[in-house]
Each structure stands twice: as structure tokens, then as C-alpha cells.
mmCIF file of C-alpha atoms and ligand atoms in Angstrom:
data_model
loop_
_atom_site.group_PDB
_atom_site.id
_atom_site.type_symbol
_atom_site.label_atom_id
_atom_site.label_comp_id
_atom_site.label_asym_id
_atom_site.label_seq_id
_atom_site.Cartn_x
_atom_site.Cartn_y
_atom_site.Cartn_z
ATOM 1 C CA MET H 11 0.000 0.000 0.000
ATOM 2 C CA ALA H 12 2.881 2.363 0.842
ATOM 3 C CA GLY H 13 4.164 2.000 -2.709
ATOM 4 C CA ARG H 14 0.770 2.839 -4.095
ATOM 5 C CA LYS H 15 0.493 5.914 -1.938
ATOM 6 C CA ALA H 16 3.868 7.159 -3.038
ATOM 7 C CA TYR H 17 2.856 6.552 -6.638
ATOM 8 C CA ALA H 18 -0.370 8.494 -6.130
ATOM 9 C CA MET H 19 1.593 11.417 -4.733
ATOM 10 C CA ARG H 20 4.112 11.425 -7.551
ATOM 11 C CA LYS H 21 1.403 11.414 -10.187
ATOM 12 C CA GLN H 22 -0.552 14.174 -8.553
ATOM 13 C CA GLY H 23 0.685 16.925 -10.856
ATOM 14 C CA ARG H 24 0.240 20.678 -10.682
ATOM 15 C CA PRO H 25 -2.725 22.252 -8.968
ATOM 16 C CA SER H 26 -5.400 23.470 -11.354
ATOM 17 C CA GLU H 27 -6.378 27.082 -11.855
ATOM 18 C CA THR H 28 -9.406 26.516 -9.641
ATOM 19 C CA HIS H 29 -7.151 25.228 -6.905
ATOM 20 C CA ASN H 30 -5.138 28.427 -7.128
ATOM 21 C CA LYS H 31 -8.273 30.466 -6.699
ATOM 22 C CA HIS H 32 -9.279 28.239 -3.806
ATOM 23 C CA ARG H 33 -5.947 29.001 -2.250
ATOM 24 C CA LYS H 34 -5.768 32.757 -2.638
ATOM 25 C CA GLU H 35 -8.855 34.645 -3.730
ATOM 26 C CA TYR H 36 -11.718 32.594 -2.371
ATOM 27 C CA PRO H 37 -10.577 32.433 1.276
ATOM 28 C CA ALA H 38 -10.243 36.221 1.209
ATOM 29 C CA LEU H 39 -13.830 36.524 -0.086
ATOM 30 C CA ALA H 40 -15.157 34.089 2.514
ATOM 31 C CA LYS H 41 -13.368 35.943 5.308
ATOM 32 C CA GLU H 42 -14.752 39.239 4.068
ATOM 33 C CA VAL H 43 -18.273 37.790 4.054
ATOM 34 C CA ILE H 44 -17.800 36.469 7.599
ATOM 35 C CA ARG H 45 -16.687 39.922 8.722
ATOM 36 C CA ILE H 46 -19.704 41.697 7.275
ATOM 37 C CA SER H 47 -22.213 39.016 8.324
ATOM 38 C CA ASP H 48 -24.159 38.861 11.546
ATOM 39 C CA VAL H 49 -25.053 35.200 11.135
ATOM 40 C CA VAL H 50 -23.089 32.672 9.087
ATOM 41 C CA LEU H 51 -24.546 29.548 7.506
ATOM 42 C CA GLN H 52 -22.005 26.779 7.037
ATOM 43 C CA VAL H 53 -23.260 24.386 4.369
ATOM 44 C CA LEU H 54 -22.148 20.777 4.943
ATOM 45 C CA ASP H 55 -22.677 17.681 2.815
ATOM 46 C CA ALA H 56 -24.695 15.154 4.872
ATOM 47 C CA ARG H 57 -22.584 12.353 3.399
ATOM 48 C CA PHE H 58 -19.326 13.926 4.540
ATOM 49 C CA LEU H 59 -20.074 15.808 7.757
ATOM 50 C CA GLN H 60 -16.589 15.983 9.213
ATOM 51 C CA GLU H 61 -14.841 16.232 5.847
ATOM 52 C CA THR H 62 -16.803 19.294 4.757
ATOM 53 C CA ARG H 63 -16.425 21.239 8.007
ATOM 54 C CA ASN H 64 -14.008 24.108 7.667
ATOM 55 C CA LEU H 65 -12.575 24.307 11.190
ATOM 56 C CA GLU H 66 -10.388 27.241 10.209
ATOM 57 C CA LEU H 67 -13.387 29.370 9.196
ATOM 58 C CA GLU H 68 -15.410 28.077 12.164
ATOM 59 C CA GLY H 69 -12.604 29.442 14.351
ATOM 60 C CA LEU H 70 -12.713 32.805 12.599
ATOM 61 C CA ILE H 71 -16.499 33.005 12.962
ATOM 62 C CA LYS H 72 -16.189 32.420 16.715
ATOM 63 C CA ARG H 73 -13.356 34.906 17.100
ATOM 64 C CA GLU H 74 -15.346 37.530 15.209
ATOM 65 C CA GLY H 75 -18.230 36.911 17.624
ATOM 66 C CA LYS H 76 -20.567 35.858 14.816
ATOM 67 C CA PHE H 77 -23.250 33.218 15.144
ATOM 68 C CA ILE H 78 -23.041 30.013 13.115
ATOM 69 C CA ILE H 79 -25.860 27.777 11.876
ATOM 70 C CA ASN H 80 -24.857 24.511 10.212
ATOM 71 C CA ILE H 81 -26.926 23.515 7.197
ATOM 72 C CA ILE H 82 -26.704 19.771 6.734
ATOM 73 C CA ASN H 83 -27.528 19.647 3.049
ATOM 74 C CA LYS H 84 -28.212 16.722 0.687
ATOM 75 C CA VAL H 85 -30.043 14.708 3.362
ATOM 76 C CA ASP H 86 -31.838 13.076 0.426
ATOM 77 C CA LEU H 87 -28.625 11.113 -0.121
ATOM 78 C CA VAL H 88 -28.372 9.575 3.364
ATOM 79 C CA ASP H 89 -30.435 7.645 5.859
ATOM 80 C CA ILE H 90 -31.689 10.338 8.241
ATOM 81 C CA ASN H 91 -31.904 7.984 11.245
ATOM 82 C CA SER H 92 -28.244 6.980 10.970
ATOM 83 C CA LEU H 93 -27.333 10.619 10.333
ATOM 84 C CA LYS H 94 -28.966 11.655 13.592
ATOM 85 C CA LYS H 95 -26.950 8.984 15.431
ATOM 86 C CA ASN H 96 -23.657 10.312 14.070
ATOM 87 C CA PRO H 97 -21.701 11.639 17.100
ATOM 88 C CA ILE H 98 -20.475 14.633 15.062
ATOM 89 C CA MET H 99 -24.037 15.976 14.963
ATOM 90 C CA LYS H 100 -23.699 17.076 18.599
ATOM 91 C CA GLN H 101 -20.869 19.401 17.652
ATOM 92 C CA LEU H 102 -22.945 20.938 14.886
ATOM 93 C CA VAL H 103 -25.776 22.317 17.017
ATOM 94 C CA PRO H 104 -27.595 24.457 15.996
ATOM 95 C CA TYR H 105 -28.151 22.719 12.693
ATOM 96 C CA VAL H 106 -30.917 22.403 10.136
ATOM 97 C CA LEU H 107 -31.410 19.206 8.122
ATOM 98 C CA PHE H 108 -31.723 20.323 4.549
ATOM 99 C CA SER H 109 -32.181 19.192 0.981
ATOM 100 C CA CYS H 110 -32.281 21.602 -1.925
ATOM 101 C CA ASN H 111 -33.275 18.806 -4.293
ATOM 102 C CA LYS H 112 -36.140 17.460 -2.202
ATOM 103 C CA ARG H 113 -37.021 20.906 -0.881
ATOM 104 C CA ILE H 114 -36.611 20.028 2.793
ATOM 105 C CA GLY H 115 -35.749 22.387 5.651
ATOM 106 C CA LEU H 116 -36.523 25.843 4.325
ATOM 107 C CA GLY H 117 -39.214 26.592 6.922
ATOM 108 C CA LYS H 118 -36.894 25.563 9.778
ATOM 109 C CA LEU H 119 -34.057 27.601 8.339
ATOM 110 C CA ARG H 120 -36.200 30.708 8.002
ATOM 111 C CA GLU H 121 -37.270 30.342 11.637
ATOM 112 C CA ARG H 122 -33.668 29.846 12.798
ATOM 113 C CA ILE H 123 -32.352 32.821 10.869
ATOM 114 C CA LYS H 124 -35.076 35.055 12.204
ATOM 115 C CA ILE H 125 -34.496 33.868 15.792
ATOM 116 C CA GLU H 126 -30.738 34.406 15.574
ATOM 117 C CA VAL H 127 -30.969 37.779 13.883
ATOM 118 C CA LYS H 128 -33.354 38.907 16.609
ATOM 119 C CA ARG H 129 -31.285 37.386 19.405
ATOM 120 C CA PHE H 130 -28.228 39.056 18.056
ATOM 121 C CA GLY H 131 -29.999 42.366 18.319
ATOM 122 C CA VAL H 132 -28.932 43.420 14.837
ATOM 123 C CA THR H 133 -29.689 47.076 14.674
ATOM 124 C CA HIS H 134 -28.491 48.084 11.225
ATOM 125 C CA ALA H 135 -31.098 48.319 8.492
ATOM 126 C CA LYS H 136 -30.425 44.948 6.923
ATOM 127 C CA ALA H 137 -29.021 41.926 8.780
ATOM 128 C CA HIS H 138 -26.379 40.098 6.735
ATOM 129 C CA VAL H 139 -26.397 36.310 6.569
ATOM 130 C CA GLY H 140 -23.274 34.860 4.944
ATOM 131 C CA VAL H 141 -23.171 31.408 3.359
ATOM 132 C CA ILE H 142 -19.859 29.547 3.473
ATOM 133 C CA GLY H 143 -18.765 25.970 2.862
ATOM 134 C CA TYR H 144 -16.536 23.597 0.993
ATOM 135 C CA PRO H 145 -16.840 23.601 -2.796
ATOM 136 C CA ASN H 146 -19.848 21.669 -4.090
ATOM 137 C CA THR H 147 -21.761 21.388 -0.790
ATOM 138 C CA GLY H 148 -24.737 23.224 -2.297
ATOM 139 C CA LYS H 149 -24.338 26.881 -1.255
ATOM 140 C CA SER H 150 -25.645 28.293 -4.518
ATOM 141 C CA SER H 151 -28.468 25.727 -4.621
ATOM 142 C CA LEU H 152 -29.444 26.837 -1.123
ATOM 143 C CA ILE H 153 -29.496 30.485 -2.191
ATOM 144 C CA ASN H 154 -31.736 29.599 -5.151
ATOM 145 C CA PHE H 155 -34.051 27.560 -2.930
ATOM 146 C CA ILE H 156 -34.348 30.449 -0.490
ATOM 147 C CA ALA H 157 -34.876 32.936 -3.313
ATOM 148 C CA GLY H 158 -37.480 30.679 -4.936
ATOM 149 C CA ARG H 159 -35.839 31.183 -8.314
ATOM 150 C CA SER H 160 -32.510 30.684 -9.983
ATOM 151 C CA VAL H 161 -30.320 33.588 -8.931
ATOM 152 C CA ALA H 162 -27.022 31.797 -8.321
ATOM 153 C CA GLY H 163 -25.370 29.480 -10.839
ATOM 154 C CA THR H 164 -24.919 25.867 -9.684
ATOM 155 C CA SER H 165 -22.903 23.006 -11.084
ATOM 156 C CA SER H 166 -21.684 19.529 -10.211
ATOM 157 C CA GLN H 167 -18.295 20.910 -11.253
ATOM 158 C CA SER H 168 -16.834 22.147 -7.964
ATOM 159 C CA GLY H 169 -15.418 25.653 -7.745
ATOM 160 C CA PHE H 170 -18.248 26.971 -9.862
ATOM 161 C CA SER H 171 -19.084 30.179 -7.981
ATOM 162 C CA ARG H 172 -16.511 32.891 -8.352
ATOM 163 C CA GLY H 173 -17.819 36.005 -6.651
ATOM 164 C CA ILE H 174 -20.162 37.084 -3.914
ATOM 165 C CA GLN H 175 -23.851 36.802 -4.784
ATOM 166 C CA LYS H 176 -26.354 38.824 -2.745
ATOM 167 C CA ILE H 177 -30.048 38.080 -2.429
ATOM 168 C CA ARG H 178 -32.878 39.573 -0.408
ATOM 169 C CA PHE H 179 -34.205 37.070 2.103
ATOM 170 C CA SER H 180 -36.821 39.319 3.643
ATOM 171 C CA LYS H 181 -37.243 43.058 3.823
ATOM 172 C CA ASP H 182 -34.573 43.326 6.496
ATOM 173 C CA ILE H 183 -32.327 40.324 5.837
ATOM 174 C CA LEU H 184 -29.741 39.974 3.070
ATOM 175 C CA ILE H 185 -28.043 36.668 2.177
ATOM 176 C CA LEU H 186 -24.547 36.449 0.717
ATOM 177 C CA ASP H 187 -23.299 33.442 -1.278
ATOM 178 C CA THR H 188 -19.541 32.792 -1.509
ATOM 179 C CA PRO H 189 -17.318 30.511 -3.577
ATOM 180 C CA GLY H 190 -16.383 27.247 -1.881
ATOM 181 C CA VAL H 191 -13.354 27.385 0.386
ATOM 182 C CA ILE H 192 -11.079 24.651 1.678
ATOM 183 C CA PRO H 193 -8.924 25.125 4.812
ATOM 184 C CA SER H 194 -5.377 26.339 4.149
ATOM 185 C CA ASN H 195 -3.829 23.148 5.498
ATOM 186 C CA GLU H 196 -5.441 21.338 2.557
ATOM 187 C CA HIS H 197 -4.231 23.771 -0.090
ATOM 188 C CA ALA H 198 -1.030 22.030 -0.992
ATOM 189 C CA VAL H 199 -2.762 18.625 -1.161
ATOM 190 C CA THR H 200 0.524 16.922 -0.483
ATOM 191 C CA SER H 201 -0.885 13.856 1.192
ATOM 192 C CA SER H 202 -2.710 11.179 -0.733
ATOM 193 C CA GLU H 203 -5.329 11.271 2.068
ATOM 194 C CA ASP H 204 -6.224 14.852 1.132
ATOM 195 C CA MET H 205 -6.349 13.932 -2.515
ATOM 196 C CA GLN H 206 -8.629 10.989 -1.780
ATOM 197 C CA LYS H 207 -10.803 13.220 0.317
ATOM 198 C CA HIS H 208 -11.035 15.928 -2.343
ATOM 199 C CA ALA H 209 -12.046 13.375 -4.949
ATOM 200 C CA GLU H 210 -14.562 11.723 -2.666
ATOM 201 C CA ILE H 211 -16.299 14.941 -1.724
ATOM 202 C CA ASN H 212 -15.989 16.367 -5.241
ATOM 203 C CA VAL H 213 -13.600 19.216 -4.574
ATOM 204 C CA ARG H 214 -11.566 17.748 -7.401
ATOM 205 C CA THR H 215 -13.755 16.387 -10.190
ATOM 206 C CA PHE H 216 -13.680 12.928 -11.733
ATOM 207 C CA ASP H 217 -12.092 14.172 -14.965
ATOM 208 C CA SER H 218 -9.131 15.830 -13.271
ATOM 209 C CA VAL H 219 -8.130 13.303 -10.573
ATOM 210 C CA LYS H 220 -5.092 11.125 -10.870
ATOM 211 C CA ASN H 221 -5.392 7.409 -10.173
ATOM 212 C CA PRO H 222 -9.199 7.210 -10.110
ATOM 213 C CA ASP H 223 -8.923 3.454 -9.481
ATOM 214 C CA LEU H 224 -7.284 4.086 -6.091
ATOM 215 C CA ILE H 225 -10.055 6.510 -5.179
ATOM 216 C CA VAL H 226 -12.736 4.025 -6.171
ATOM 217 C CA GLY H 227 -10.876 1.419 -4.077
ATOM 218 C CA ASN H 228 -11.055 3.733 -1.106
ATOM 219 C CA ILE H 229 -14.773 4.367 -1.560
ATOM 220 C CA MET H 230 -15.314 0.608 -1.768
ATOM 221 C CA GLN H 231 -13.371 0.040 1.409
ATOM 222 C CA LYS H 232 -15.412 2.611 3.309
ATOM 223 C CA ASN H 233 -18.732 1.435 1.886
ATOM 224 C CA PRO H 234 -18.607 -2.343 1.655
ATOM 225 C CA GLY H 235 -20.904 -3.748 -1.011
ATOM 226 C CA LEU H 236 -22.310 -0.373 -2.069
ATOM 227 C CA LEU H 237 -20.750 -0.098 -5.527
ATOM 228 C CA GLU H 238 -21.160 -3.810 -6.216
ATOM 229 C CA LYS H 239 -24.870 -3.464 -5.547
ATOM 230 C CA PHE H 240 -25.295 -0.228 -7.493
ATOM 231 C CA TYR H 241 -23.625 -1.607 -10.623
ATOM 232 C CA ASP H 242 -24.765 -5.201 -10.051
ATOM 233 C CA THR H 243 -21.157 -6.273 -10.493
ATOM 234 C CA GLU H 244 -19.034 -8.572 -8.347
ATOM 235 C CA SER H 245 -15.690 -7.532 -6.876
ATOM 236 C CA GLU H 246 -14.431 -10.494 -4.843
ATOM 237 C CA GLY H 247 -13.341 -7.728 -2.461
ATOM 238 C CA ASP H 248 -10.866 -6.339 -4.984
ATOM 239 C CA PRO H 249 -11.360 -2.929 -6.667
ATOM 240 C CA GLU H 250 -9.324 -3.954 -9.721
ATOM 241 C CA ILE H 251 -11.527 -6.997 -10.297
ATOM 242 C CA PHE H 252 -14.609 -4.833 -9.815
ATOM 243 C CA LEU H 253 -13.459 -2.225 -12.353
ATOM 244 C CA GLU H 254 -12.432 -4.939 -14.764
ATOM 245 C CA LYS H 255 -15.848 -6.606 -14.556
ATOM 246 C CA LEU H 256 -17.650 -3.295 -14.837
ATOM 247 C CA GLY H 257 -15.542 -2.367 -17.877
ATOM 248 C CA ARG H 258 -16.362 -5.679 -19.495
ATOM 249 C CA LYS H 259 -20.055 -5.313 -18.750
ATOM 250 C CA ARG H 260 -20.240 -1.773 -20.100
ATOM 251 C CA ASN H 261 -17.840 -2.409 -22.945
ATOM 252 C CA ILE H 262 -15.395 0.265 -21.803
ATOM 253 C CA LEU H 263 -12.439 -0.605 -23.948
ATOM 254 C CA ARG H 264 -9.166 0.882 -25.074
ATOM 255 C CA LYS H 265 -7.865 0.625 -28.591
ATOM 256 C CA GLY H 266 -6.922 -2.986 -29.131
ATOM 257 C CA GLY H 267 -9.845 -4.235 -27.081
ATOM 258 C CA LYS H 268 -8.338 -4.202 -23.578
ATOM 259 C CA ILE H 269 -10.559 -3.035 -20.747
ATOM 260 C CA ASP H 270 -10.006 0.610 -19.862
ATOM 261 C CA ILE H 271 -9.713 0.554 -16.074
ATOM 262 C CA ASP H 272 -9.013 4.288 -15.806
ATOM 263 C CA ARG H 273 -12.170 5.190 -17.705
ATOM 264 C CA SER H 274 -14.277 2.624 -15.790
ATOM 265 C CA ALA H 275 -13.061 4.195 -12.544
ATOM 266 C CA ARG H 276 -13.888 7.710 -13.762
ATOM 267 C CA ILE H 277 -17.416 6.610 -14.666
ATOM 268 C CA VAL H 278 -17.891 5.307 -11.114
ATOM 269 C CA LEU H 279 -16.386 8.467 -9.648
ATOM 270 C CA LYS H 280 -18.647 10.652 -11.790
ATOM 271 C CA ASP H 281 -21.761 8.807 -10.585
ATOM 272 C CA TRP H 282 -20.451 9.094 -7.022
ATOM 273 C CA GLN H 283 -19.708 12.813 -7.303
ATOM 274 C CA GLU H 284 -23.076 13.515 -8.887
ATOM 275 C CA GLY H 285 -24.771 11.823 -5.939
ATOM 276 C CA LYS H 286 -26.243 8.983 -7.961
ATOM 277 C CA ILE H 287 -24.923 6.304 -5.627
ATOM 278 C CA ILE H 288 -27.058 6.660 -2.557
ATOM 279 C CA LYS H 289 -26.005 5.157 0.769
ATOM 280 C CA LEU H 290 -29.505 4.380 2.039
HETATM 281 N N1 GTP G 25 -28.778 15.258 -4.103
HETATM 282 C C1 GTP G 25 -28.622 16.555 -3.853
HETATM 283 N N2 GTP G 25 -27.780 17.288 -4.609
HETATM 284 C C2 GTP G 25 -27.648 18.596 -4.315
HETATM 285 C C3 GTP G 25 -28.351 19.215 -3.252
HETATM 286 N N3 GTP G 25 -27.984 20.519 -3.200
HETATM 287 C C4 GTP G 25 -27.100 20.707 -4.203
HETATM 288 N N4 GTP G 25 -26.894 19.556 -4.891
HETATM 289 C C5 GTP G 25 -26.005 19.350 -6.047
HETATM 290 O O1 GTP G 25 -24.665 19.579 -5.636
HETATM 291 C C6 GTP G 25 -23.911 20.180 -6.703
HETATM 292 C C7 GTP G 25 -23.255 21.468 -6.238
HETATM 293 O O2 GTP G 25 -24.245 22.440 -5.976
HETATM 294 P P1 GTP G 25 -23.896 23.999 -5.934
HETATM 295 O O3 GTP G 25 -25.098 24.684 -5.372
HETATM 296 O O4 GTP G 25 -23.360 24.466 -7.233
HETATM 297 O O5 GTP G 25 -22.720 23.973 -4.846
HETATM 298 P P2 GTP G 25 -21.814 25.165 -4.302
HETATM 299 O O6 GTP G 25 -21.583 24.869 -2.858
HETATM 300 O O7 GTP G 25 -22.397 26.479 -4.660
HETATM 301 O O8 GTP G 25 -20.480 24.881 -5.116
HETATM 302 P P3 GTP G 25 -19.256 25.916 -5.443
HETATM 303 O O9 GTP G 25 -19.855 27.140 -6.033
HETATM 304 O O10 GTP G 25 -18.453 25.104 -6.391
HETATM 305 O O11 GTP G 25 -18.547 26.128 -4.159
HETATM 306 C C8 GTP G 25 -24.903 20.390 -7.856
HETATM 307 O O12 GTP G 25 -24.762 19.302 -8.747
HETATM 308 C C9 GTP G 25 -26.247 20.360 -7.167
HETATM 309 O O13 GTP G 25 -27.289 19.921 -8.010
HETATM 310 C C10 GTP G 25 -29.254 18.407 -2.471
HETATM 311 O O14 GTP G 25 -29.907 18.829 -1.516
HETATM 312 N N5 GTP G 25 -29.336 17.088 -2.820
HETATM 313 MG MG1 MG G 26 -21.637 27.972 -5.747
#
């Protein structure tokens, strides 16, 4: 395994342009939004609670004396009962269970925002509510859901939002969308763990990752039987065998007729990143 990890690190390549923005410009925007906000919504992906928390920004929010509400988004992709049993949930109070796709949680969120804005005794004309979170957690989707129309662009390609988007929430509350931000200790992505994580949570998309087969192997290890069931393909506990069988089944071939393992793995990763493979 050590050899494989070293290989993954060597093949990692240069950070993309989006990664550069994630490193320099976006954190500055997110920090600015935190400074001007009275309440901050941190959008988390229900499938990756701990992975999508930005402890660095959480720290800044506390130091700035701002109030944080955690939005646990994409609950349509998880089993809510097991989610509620997750010990991390205790650290996320106050939170709102949310799904932009299934339109869950908006009423609760409205109530929460109003309570907090009032409790905070915001006196200026319009209270500011900032929205922060890792890339691809659903910040722009949340803004659109709140607005009741499409005001912020969304995409399964992470790093989609590039500036601050403002929308009116009510006559005295303004909401601010921000581009996704990853903590600075993940900027260099020097460890293969970070790379795995970024692929799994779709900070780095399926078409730009190196060694997609290793990432699929990791997902299989963490979710025994899930991919086998989804693709109705056996693995014998081995990711390579799984990808080989899937490639054969789907006729994913290279020139010369050999099975294209890389492309099979990217197809799985794409389905995973687009939330098609549900862990219910
Ligand atoms: N299943 C599911 N998918 C969602 C939900 N909310 C958002 N998505 C999807 O997640 C992807 C990212 O959504 P965005 O709203 O663009 O995410 P973002 O946080 O603004 O992303 P960046 O701008 O890249 O930081 C899109 O493919 C959305 O359709 C949800 O509640 N459930
Ligand atoms: Mg966005």
C-alpha cells in the first residue's frame, strides 16, 4: 500500500487554476463575508459531515463573535436515522437538516435565521447572513431555494461560484453566497489522504483526478458492497476486479480491445460525485 500511496503522490501533478483560486482569492472573499455578516450559515454535505467542516473558518467566525448555523444539506442522499446517530451531529448544534433537491428544511431555516438575527440584536437596516462551505456542498443551490428562483449558478463541477452573490431574504435580511473554500492546510494537497478526500467529496472532479482506481478502491473500502450493488457487479473484495468486470459489462475498452480501467473508474467516480450512488 505504501508503494501505491507514493505513486499516487508522484502522479498528482500541478494544482489546477481553480485550486489556485481556492488558495488565494476565495478564502479572502469568505473571510470578508464572515466579517460583514451577523449570522453565518455553514453548508455541509450530509454524506461527509466531518470532511466538509471548515474548522479554520469556524474558528474565525467564533473569534469575530458571529453566530453560526450549520446547514446539513443533501439529506436526500443519506439515511436520516443513521445521520442523527452520528456523534459529530452534537458538535454541529444548531443545525438544520436540509435538501435543496427534495425541498426540505426551508421553513426551519427561516425560523432559525429570524431567531438568531433577533437574538443578536442586529440594529443596522439589513441583517447580513453569509453562506460559506466547501466547494460543491450546495451553497448556490441553497441560495436559489431560499430565493425561490434561480439567482445563483450551480454546477456539479466544484469551484463553480466565483464572486459574492447577494439576495434579499426578507425586507430586512440579506443573504450572501460565496465561492467554496477549503482550509489552508489542505491547499497544498501533499498527502494522498487529502487527494482521496477531495475526490470523494468532489472538490476535485472525476475528470481531473489522478489514479481514479485508487479513489474508487477507497470508496469501496469505506462502503462495503455499495458499488457492487449499485452496478450489479461482483468484486471479490478487490477494486481492480470490480473495475475490470464493470468495464467488461459496459464495454469500456481501449484501442486494441483491452478493458479501460481508468475510464471505468472515472465513470464510477462521476456517478459518485453527482450523488447517484445513494447510501440508504
Ligand atoms: N442530491 C442533492 N444534490 C444537491 C443538493 N444541493 C445541491 N446539490 C447538487 O450539488 C452540486 C453542487 O451544488 P452547488 O449549489 O453548485 O454547490 P456550491 O456549494 O455552490 O459549489 P461551489 O460554487 O463550487 O462552491 C450540484 O450538482 C447540485 O445539483 C441536495 O440537496 N441534494
Ligand atoms: Mg456555488
